[in-house]
XYZ file of N, CA, C and O in Angstrom:
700
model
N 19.115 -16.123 -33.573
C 18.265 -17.115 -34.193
C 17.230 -16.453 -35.087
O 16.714 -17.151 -35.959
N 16.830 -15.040 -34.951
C 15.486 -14.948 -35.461
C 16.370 -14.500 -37.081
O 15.469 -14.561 -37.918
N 17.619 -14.121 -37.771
C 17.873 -14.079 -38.940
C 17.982 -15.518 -39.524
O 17.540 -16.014 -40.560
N 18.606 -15.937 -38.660
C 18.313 -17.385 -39.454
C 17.013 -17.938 -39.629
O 16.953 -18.730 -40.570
N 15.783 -17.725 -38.897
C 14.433 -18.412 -39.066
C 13.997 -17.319 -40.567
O 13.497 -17.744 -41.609
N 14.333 -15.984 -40.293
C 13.757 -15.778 -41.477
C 13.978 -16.281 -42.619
O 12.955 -16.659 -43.190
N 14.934 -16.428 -43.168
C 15.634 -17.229 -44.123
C 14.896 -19.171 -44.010
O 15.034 -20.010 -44.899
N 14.533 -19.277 -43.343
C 14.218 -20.807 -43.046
C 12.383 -20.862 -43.520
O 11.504 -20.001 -43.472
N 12.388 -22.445 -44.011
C 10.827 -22.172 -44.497
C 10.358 -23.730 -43.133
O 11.158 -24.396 -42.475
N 9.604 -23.777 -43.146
C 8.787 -23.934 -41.360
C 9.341 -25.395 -41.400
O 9.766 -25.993 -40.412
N 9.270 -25.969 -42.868
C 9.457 -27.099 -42.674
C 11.158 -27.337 -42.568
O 11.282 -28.419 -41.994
N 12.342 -26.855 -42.840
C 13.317 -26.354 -42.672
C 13.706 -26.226 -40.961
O 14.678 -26.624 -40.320
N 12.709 -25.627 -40.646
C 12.931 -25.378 -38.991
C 13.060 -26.497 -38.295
O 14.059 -26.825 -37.654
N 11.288 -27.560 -38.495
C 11.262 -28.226 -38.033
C 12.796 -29.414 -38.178
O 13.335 -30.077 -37.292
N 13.067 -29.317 -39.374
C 14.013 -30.353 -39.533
C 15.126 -30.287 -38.697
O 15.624 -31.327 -38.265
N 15.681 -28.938 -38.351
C 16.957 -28.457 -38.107
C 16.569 -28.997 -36.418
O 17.329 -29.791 -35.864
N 15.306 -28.462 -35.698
C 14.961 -29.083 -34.608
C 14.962 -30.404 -34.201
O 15.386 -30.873 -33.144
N 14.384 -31.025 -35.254
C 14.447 -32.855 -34.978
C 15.914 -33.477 -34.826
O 16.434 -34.346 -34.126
N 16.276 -32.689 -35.727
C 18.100 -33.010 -36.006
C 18.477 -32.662 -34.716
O 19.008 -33.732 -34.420
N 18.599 -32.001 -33.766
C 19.365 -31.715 -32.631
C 18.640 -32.648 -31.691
O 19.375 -32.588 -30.705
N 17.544 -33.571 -31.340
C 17.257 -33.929 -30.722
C 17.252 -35.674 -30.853
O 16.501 -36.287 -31.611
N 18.072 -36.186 -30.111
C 18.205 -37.647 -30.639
C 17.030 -38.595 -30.772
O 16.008 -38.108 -30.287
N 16.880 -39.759 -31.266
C 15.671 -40.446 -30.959
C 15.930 -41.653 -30.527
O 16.672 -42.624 -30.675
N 14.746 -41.094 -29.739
C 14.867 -42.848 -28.521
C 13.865 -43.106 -28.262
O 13.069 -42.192 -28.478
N 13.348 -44.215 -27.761
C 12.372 -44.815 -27.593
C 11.848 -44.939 -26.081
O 10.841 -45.591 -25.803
N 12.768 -44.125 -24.946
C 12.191 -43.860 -23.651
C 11.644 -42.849 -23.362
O 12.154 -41.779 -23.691
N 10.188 -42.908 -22.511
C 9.924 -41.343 -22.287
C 10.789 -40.518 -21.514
O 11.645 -41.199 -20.950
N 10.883 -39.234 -21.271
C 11.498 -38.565 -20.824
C 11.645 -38.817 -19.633
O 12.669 -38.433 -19.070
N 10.743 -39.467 -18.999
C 10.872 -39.290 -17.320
C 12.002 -40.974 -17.068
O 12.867 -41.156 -16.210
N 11.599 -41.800 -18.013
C 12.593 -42.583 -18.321
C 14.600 -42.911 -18.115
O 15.301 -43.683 -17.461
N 14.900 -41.396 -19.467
C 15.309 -40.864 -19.753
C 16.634 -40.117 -18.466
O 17.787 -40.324 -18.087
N 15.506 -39.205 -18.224
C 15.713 -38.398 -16.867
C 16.168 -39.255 -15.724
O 17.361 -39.088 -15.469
N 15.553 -40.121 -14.970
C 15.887 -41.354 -14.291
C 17.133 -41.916 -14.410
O 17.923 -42.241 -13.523
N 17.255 -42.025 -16.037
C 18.633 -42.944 -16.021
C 20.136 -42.409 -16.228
O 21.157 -43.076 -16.064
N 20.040 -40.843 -16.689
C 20.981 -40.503 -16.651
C 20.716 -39.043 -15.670
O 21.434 -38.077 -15.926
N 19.903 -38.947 -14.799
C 19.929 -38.052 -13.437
C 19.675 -36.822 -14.174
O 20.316 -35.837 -13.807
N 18.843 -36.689 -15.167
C 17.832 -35.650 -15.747
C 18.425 -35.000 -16.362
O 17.775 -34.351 -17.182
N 20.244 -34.742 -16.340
C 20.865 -33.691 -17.199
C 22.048 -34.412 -17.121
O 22.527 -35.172 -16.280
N 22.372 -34.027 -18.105
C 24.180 -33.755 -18.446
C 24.738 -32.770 -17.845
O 25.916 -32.996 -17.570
N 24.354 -31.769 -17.535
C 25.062 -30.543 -16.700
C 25.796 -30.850 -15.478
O 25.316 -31.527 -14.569
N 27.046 -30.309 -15.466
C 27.242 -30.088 -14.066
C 26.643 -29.770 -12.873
O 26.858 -30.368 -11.819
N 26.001 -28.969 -12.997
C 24.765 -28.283 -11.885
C 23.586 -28.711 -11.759
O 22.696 -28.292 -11.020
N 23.579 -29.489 -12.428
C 22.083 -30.639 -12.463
C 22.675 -32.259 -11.542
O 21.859 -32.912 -10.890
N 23.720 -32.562 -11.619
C 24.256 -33.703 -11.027
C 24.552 -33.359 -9.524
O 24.067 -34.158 -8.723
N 25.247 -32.332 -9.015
C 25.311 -32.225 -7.733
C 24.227 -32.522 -6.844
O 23.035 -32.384 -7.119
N 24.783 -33.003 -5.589
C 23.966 -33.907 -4.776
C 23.558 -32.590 -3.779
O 24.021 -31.474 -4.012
N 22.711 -32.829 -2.735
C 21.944 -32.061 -1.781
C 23.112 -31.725 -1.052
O 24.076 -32.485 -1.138
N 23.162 -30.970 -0.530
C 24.443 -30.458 1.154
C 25.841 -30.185 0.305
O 26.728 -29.841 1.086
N 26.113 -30.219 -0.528
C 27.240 -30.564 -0.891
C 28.075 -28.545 -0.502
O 29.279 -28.305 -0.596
N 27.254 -27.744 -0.201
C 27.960 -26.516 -0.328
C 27.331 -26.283 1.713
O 26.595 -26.922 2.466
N 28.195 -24.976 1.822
C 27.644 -24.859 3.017
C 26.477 -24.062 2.947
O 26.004 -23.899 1.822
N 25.745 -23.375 4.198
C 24.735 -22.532 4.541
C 24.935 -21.687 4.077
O 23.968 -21.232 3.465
N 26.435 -20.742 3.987
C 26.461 -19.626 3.583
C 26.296 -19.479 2.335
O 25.509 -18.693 1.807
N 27.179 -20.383 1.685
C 26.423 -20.088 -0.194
C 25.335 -20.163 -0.264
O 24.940 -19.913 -1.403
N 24.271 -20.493 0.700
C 22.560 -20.923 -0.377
C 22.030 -19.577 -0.179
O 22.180 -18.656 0.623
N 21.470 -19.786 -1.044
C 19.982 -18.467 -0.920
C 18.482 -19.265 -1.419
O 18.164 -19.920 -2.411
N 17.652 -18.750 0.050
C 16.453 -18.924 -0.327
C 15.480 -18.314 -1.612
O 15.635 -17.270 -2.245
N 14.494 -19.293 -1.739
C 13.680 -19.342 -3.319
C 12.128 -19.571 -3.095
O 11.964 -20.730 -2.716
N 11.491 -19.205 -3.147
C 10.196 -19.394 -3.046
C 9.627 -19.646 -4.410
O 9.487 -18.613 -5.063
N 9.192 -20.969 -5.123
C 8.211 -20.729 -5.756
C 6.830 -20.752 -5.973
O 6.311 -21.718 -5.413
N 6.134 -20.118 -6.515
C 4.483 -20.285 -6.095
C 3.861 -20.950 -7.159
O 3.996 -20.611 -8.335
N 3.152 -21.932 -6.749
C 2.978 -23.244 -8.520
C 1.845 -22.600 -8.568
O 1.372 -21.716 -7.854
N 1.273 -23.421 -9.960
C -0.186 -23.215 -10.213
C -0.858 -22.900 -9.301
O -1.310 -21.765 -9.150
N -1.091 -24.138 -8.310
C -2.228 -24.243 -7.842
C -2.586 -23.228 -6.576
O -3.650 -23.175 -5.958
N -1.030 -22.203 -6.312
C -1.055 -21.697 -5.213
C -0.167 -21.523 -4.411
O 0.313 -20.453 -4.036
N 0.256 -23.212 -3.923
C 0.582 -23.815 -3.176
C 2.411 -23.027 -3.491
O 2.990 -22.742 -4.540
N 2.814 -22.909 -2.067
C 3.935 -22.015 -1.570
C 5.320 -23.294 -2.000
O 5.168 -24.505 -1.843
N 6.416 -22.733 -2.467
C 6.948 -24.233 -2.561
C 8.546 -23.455 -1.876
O 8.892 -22.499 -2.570
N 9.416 -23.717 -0.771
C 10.333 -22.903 -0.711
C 11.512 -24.102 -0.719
O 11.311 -25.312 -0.612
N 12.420 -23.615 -0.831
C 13.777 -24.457 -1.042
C 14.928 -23.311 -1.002
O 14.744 -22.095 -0.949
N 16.205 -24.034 -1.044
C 17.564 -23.028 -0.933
C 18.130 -24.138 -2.716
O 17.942 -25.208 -3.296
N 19.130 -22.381 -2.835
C 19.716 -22.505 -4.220
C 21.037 -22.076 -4.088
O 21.134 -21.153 -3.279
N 22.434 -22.535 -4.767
C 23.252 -22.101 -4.471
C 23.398 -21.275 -5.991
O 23.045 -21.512 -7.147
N 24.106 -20.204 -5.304
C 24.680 -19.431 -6.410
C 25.378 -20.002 -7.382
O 26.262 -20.850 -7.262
N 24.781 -19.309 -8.763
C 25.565 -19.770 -10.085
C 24.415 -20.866 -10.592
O 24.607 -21.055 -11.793
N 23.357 -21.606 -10.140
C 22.785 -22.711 -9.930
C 21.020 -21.624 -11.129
O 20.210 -20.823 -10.663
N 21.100 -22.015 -12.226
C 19.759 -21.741 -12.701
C 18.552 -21.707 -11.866
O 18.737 -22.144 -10.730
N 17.368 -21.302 -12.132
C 16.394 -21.761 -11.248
C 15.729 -22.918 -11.618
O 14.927 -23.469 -10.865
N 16.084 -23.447 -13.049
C 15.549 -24.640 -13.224
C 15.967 -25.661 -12.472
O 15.254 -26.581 -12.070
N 17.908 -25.418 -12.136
C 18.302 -26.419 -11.421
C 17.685 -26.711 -10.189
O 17.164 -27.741 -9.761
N 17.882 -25.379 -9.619
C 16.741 -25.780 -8.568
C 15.356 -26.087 -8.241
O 15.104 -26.109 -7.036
N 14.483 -26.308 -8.978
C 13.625 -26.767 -8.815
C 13.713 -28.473 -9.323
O 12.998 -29.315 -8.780
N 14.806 -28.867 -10.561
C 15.248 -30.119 -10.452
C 15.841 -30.656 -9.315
O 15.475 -31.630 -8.656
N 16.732 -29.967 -9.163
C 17.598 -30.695 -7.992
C 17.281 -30.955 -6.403
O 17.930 -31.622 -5.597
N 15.871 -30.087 -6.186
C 14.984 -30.553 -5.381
C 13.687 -30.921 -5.205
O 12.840 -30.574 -4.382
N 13.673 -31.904 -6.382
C 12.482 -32.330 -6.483
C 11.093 -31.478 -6.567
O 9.982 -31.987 -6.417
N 11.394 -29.759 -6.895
C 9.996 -29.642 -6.532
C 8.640 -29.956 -7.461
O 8.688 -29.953 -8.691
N 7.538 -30.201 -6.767
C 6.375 -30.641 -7.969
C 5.838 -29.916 -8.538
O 4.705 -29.766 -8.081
N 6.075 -29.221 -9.507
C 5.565 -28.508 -10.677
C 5.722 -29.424 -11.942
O 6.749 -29.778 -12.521
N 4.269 -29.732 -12.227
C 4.177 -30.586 -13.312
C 4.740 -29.636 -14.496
O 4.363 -28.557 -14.954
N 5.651 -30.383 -14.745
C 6.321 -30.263 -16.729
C 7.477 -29.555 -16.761
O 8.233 -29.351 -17.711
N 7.559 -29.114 -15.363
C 8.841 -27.623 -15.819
C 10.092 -28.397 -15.843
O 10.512 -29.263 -15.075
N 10.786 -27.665 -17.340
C 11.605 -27.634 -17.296
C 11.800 -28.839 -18.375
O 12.897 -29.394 -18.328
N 10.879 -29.303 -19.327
C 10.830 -30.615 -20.243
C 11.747 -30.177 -21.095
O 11.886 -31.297 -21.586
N 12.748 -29.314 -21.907
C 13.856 -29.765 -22.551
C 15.324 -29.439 -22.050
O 16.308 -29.214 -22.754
N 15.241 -29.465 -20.706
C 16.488 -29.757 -19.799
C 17.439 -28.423 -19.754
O 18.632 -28.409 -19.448
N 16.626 -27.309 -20.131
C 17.322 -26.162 -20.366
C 18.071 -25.642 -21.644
O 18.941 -24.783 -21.784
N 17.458 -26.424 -22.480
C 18.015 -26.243 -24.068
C 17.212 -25.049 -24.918
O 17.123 -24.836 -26.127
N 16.854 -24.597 -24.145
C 16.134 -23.424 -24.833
C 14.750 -23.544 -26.072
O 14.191 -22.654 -26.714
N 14.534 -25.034 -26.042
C 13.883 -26.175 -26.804
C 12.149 -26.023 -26.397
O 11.285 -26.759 -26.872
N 11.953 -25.168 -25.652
C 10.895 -24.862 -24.802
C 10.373 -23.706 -24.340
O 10.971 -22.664 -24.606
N 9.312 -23.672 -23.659
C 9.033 -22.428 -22.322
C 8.781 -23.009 -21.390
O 8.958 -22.345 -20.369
N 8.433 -23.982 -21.238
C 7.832 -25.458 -19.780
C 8.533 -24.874 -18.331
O 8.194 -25.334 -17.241
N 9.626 -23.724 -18.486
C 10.031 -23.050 -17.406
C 10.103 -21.039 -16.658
O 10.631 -20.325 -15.806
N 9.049 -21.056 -17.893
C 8.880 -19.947 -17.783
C 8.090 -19.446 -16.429
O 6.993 -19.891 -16.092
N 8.862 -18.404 -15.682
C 8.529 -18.139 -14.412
C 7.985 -16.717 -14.810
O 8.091 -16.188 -15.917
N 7.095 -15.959 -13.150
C 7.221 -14.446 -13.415
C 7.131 -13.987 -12.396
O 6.348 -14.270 -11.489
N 8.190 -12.976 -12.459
C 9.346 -12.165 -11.252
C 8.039 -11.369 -10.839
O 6.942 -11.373 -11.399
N 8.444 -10.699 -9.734
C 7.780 -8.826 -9.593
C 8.334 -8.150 -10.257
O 9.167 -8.591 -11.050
N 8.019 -6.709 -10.136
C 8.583 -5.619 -11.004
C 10.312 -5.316 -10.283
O 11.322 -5.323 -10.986
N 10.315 -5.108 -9.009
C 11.304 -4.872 -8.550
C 12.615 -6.213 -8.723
O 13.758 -5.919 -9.073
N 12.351 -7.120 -8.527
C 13.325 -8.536 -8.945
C 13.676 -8.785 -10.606
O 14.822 -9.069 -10.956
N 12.387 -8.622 -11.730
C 12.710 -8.991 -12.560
C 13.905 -7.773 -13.363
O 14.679 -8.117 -14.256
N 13.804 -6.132 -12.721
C 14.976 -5.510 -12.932
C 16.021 -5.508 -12.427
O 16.899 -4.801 -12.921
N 16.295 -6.302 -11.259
C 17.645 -6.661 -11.259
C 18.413 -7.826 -11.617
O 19.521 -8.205 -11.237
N 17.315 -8.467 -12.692
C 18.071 -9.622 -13.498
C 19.027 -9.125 -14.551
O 18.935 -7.973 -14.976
N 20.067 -10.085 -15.038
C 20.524 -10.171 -15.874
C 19.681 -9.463 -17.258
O 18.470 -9.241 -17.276
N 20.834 -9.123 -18.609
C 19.380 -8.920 -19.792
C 19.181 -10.566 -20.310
O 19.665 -11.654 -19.997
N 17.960 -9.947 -21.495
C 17.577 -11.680 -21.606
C 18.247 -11.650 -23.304
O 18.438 -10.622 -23.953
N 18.445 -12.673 -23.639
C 18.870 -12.841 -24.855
C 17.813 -13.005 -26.072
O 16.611 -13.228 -25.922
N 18.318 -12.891 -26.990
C 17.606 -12.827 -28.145
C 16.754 -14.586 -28.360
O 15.820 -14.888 -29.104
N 17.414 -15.315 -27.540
C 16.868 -16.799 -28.108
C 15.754 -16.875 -27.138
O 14.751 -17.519 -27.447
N 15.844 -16.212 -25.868
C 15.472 -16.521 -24.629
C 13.737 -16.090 -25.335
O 12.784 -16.796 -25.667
N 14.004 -14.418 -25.330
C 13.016 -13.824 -25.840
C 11.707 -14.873 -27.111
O 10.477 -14.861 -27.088
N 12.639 -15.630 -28.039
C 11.543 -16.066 -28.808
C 11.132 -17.303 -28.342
O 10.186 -17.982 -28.743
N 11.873 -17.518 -27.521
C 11.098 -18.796 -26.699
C 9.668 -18.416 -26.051
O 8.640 -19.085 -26.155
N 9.830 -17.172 -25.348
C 8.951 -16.627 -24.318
C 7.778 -15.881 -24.802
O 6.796 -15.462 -24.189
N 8.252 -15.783 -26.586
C 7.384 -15.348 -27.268
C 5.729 -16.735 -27.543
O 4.618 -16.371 -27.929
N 6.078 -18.078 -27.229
C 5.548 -18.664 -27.180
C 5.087 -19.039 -26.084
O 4.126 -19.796 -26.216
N 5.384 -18.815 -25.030
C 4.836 -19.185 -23.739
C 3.251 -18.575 -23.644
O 2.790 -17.636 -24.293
N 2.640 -19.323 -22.733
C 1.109 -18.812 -21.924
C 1.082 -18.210 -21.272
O 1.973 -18.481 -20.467
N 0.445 -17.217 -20.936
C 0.403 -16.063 -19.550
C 1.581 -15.348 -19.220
O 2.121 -15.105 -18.141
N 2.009 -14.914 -21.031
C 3.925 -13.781 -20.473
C 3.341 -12.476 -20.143
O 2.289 -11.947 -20.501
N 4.170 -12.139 -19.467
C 3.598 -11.173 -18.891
C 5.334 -9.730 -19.008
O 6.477 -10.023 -19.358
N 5.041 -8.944 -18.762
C 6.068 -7.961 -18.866
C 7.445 -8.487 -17.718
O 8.537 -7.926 -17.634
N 7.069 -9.487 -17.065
C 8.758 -9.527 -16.198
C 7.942 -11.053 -15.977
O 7.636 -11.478 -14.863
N 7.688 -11.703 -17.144
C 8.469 -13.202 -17.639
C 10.009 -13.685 -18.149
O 10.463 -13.429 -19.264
N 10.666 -14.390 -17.157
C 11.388 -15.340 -17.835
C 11.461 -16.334 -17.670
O 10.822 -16.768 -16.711
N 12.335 -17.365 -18.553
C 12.924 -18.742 -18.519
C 13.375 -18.580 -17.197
O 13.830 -17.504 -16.811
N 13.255 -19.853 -16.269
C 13.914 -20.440 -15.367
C 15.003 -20.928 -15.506
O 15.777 -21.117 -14.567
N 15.360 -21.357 -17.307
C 16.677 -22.086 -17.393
C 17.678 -20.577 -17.723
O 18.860 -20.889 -17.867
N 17.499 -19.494 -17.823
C 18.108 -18.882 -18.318
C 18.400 -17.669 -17.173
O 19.056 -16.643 -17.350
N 17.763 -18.076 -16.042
C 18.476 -16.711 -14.455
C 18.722 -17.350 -13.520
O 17.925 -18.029 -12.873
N 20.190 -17.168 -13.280
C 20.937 -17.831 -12.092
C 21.147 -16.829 -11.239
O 21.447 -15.638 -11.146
N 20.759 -18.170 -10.427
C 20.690 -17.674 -8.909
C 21.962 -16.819 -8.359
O 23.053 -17.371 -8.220
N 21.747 -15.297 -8.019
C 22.686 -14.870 -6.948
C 22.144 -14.534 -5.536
O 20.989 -14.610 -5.118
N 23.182 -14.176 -4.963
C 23.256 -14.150 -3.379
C 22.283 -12.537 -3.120
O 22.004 -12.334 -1.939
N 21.992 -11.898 -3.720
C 21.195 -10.491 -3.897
C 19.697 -10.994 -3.943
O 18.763 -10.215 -3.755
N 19.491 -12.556 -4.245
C 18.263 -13.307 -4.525
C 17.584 -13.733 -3.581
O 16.455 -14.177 -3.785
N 18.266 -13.674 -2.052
C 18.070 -13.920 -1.226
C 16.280 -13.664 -1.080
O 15.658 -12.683 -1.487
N 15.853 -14.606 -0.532
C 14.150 -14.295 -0.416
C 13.584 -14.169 -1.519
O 12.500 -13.603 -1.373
N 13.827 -14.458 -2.666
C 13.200 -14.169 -4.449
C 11.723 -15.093 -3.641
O 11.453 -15.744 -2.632
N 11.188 -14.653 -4.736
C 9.640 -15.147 -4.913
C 9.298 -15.389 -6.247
O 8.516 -14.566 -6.723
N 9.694 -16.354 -7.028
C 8.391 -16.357 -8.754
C 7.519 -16.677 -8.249
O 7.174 -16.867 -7.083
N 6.927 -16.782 -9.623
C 5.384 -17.284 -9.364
C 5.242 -18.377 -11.024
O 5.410 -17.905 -12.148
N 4.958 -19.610 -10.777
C 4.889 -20.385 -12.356
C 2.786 -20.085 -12.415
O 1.774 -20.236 -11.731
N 3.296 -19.554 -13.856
C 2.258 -19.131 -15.113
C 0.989 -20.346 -14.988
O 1.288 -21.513 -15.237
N -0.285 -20.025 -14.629
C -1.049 -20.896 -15.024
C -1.251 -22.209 -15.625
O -1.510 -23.311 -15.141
N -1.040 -21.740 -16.945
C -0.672 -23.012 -18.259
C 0.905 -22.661 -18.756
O 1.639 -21.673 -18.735
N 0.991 -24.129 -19.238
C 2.326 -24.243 -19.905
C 2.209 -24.269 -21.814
O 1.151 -24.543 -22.382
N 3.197 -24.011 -22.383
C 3.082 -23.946 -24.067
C 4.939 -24.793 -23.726
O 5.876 -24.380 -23.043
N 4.773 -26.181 -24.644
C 5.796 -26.441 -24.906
C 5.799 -26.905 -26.491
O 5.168 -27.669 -27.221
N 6.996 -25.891 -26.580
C 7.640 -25.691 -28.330
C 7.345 -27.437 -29.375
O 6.829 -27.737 -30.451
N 7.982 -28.110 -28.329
C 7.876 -29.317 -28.787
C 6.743 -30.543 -29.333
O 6.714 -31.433 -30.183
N 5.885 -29.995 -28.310
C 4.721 -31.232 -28.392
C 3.992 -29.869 -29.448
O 2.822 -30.220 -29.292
N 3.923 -29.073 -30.034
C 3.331 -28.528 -30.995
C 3.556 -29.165 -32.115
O 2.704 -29.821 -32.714
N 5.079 -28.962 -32.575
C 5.638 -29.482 -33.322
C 5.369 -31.208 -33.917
O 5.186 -31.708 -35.027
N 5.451 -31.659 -32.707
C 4.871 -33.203 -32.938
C 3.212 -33.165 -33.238
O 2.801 -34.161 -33.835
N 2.449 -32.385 -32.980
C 0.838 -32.497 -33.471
C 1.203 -32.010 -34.733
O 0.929 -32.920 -35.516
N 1.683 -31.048 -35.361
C 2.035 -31.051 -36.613
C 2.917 -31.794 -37.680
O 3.288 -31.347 -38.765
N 3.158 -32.971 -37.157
C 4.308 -34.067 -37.989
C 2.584 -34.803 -38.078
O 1.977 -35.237 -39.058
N 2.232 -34.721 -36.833
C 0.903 -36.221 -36.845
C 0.436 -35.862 -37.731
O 0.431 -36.761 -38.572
N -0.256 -34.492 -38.272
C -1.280 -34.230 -39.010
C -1.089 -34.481 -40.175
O -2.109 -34.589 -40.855
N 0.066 -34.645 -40.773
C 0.639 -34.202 -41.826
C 0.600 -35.604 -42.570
O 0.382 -35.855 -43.756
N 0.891 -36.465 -41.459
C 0.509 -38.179 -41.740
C -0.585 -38.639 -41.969
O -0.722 -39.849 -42.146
């Protein structure tokens, strides 16, 4: 993405962005509600559906502190899991894993965030916009859960930066 942005002039960007995103007139949580928050496969699966042995425990630690633990099955993002069990972290995860965002940006320890996966080039300029990145920040939509994850711990970032609602204060202004 970042050869193509160079080549692109801001207002260009924005367009190419609006264009991928349909328009509707429900809010997201709306939205989310009516068609079960994603299109994904791994976003639709129901609770229990795997046994004990596939899950691995997840700890995440929200803003405010507060300890949040749940089980994840392998292959399963960490966004999914924190969708797919309801946990309350206000905002994460607002463009459904489209890379449309940072609203899921987590941060590993030193020892966990090197045995992730590498991160991609799109991932990276997403994260380039996030609040409070830190050297072993990533997307939640972009590290799936394995069985080596067992006991993981993130921790979600203070404040959130989402790509989107920027974008929209800059259409307003412009009006």
């Amino acid at each position: 993405m970042r050869p193509l942005r160079r080549g692109l002039s801001a207002s260009r960007i924005r367009l190419l962005l609006l264009w991928a995103v349909p328009e509707q007139h429900q809010s997201p949580a709306e939205r989310w509600a009516e068609r079960g928050f994603s299109s994904t496969q791994g976003l639709q699966d129901g609770p229990g559906e795997s046994s004990s042995e596939d899950q691995v425990t997840v700890h995440f630690i929200n803003r405010d502190g507060e300890r949040l633990t749940t089980t994840a099955k392998e292959g399963q993002s960490l966004l999914e899991v924190v969708v797919n069990h309801n946990l309350a972290i206000d905002g994460f995860g607002a463009c459904e894993g489209t890379l449309a965002c940072s609203t899921c940006h987590l941060i590993f320890d030193k020892e966990a965030f090197q045995k992730l996966d590498a991160i991609s080039d799109e991932e990276l300029d997403m994260l380039d916009l996030a609040y409070g990145l830190t050297d072993t920040s990533r997307l939640g939509c972009q590290v799936c859960v394995k069985k080596s994850m067992d006991g993981l711990t993130v921790r979600v970032p203070m404040d959130v930066s989402d790509m989107r609602k920027q974008l929209e204060v800059g259409k307003q202004s412009k009006q």
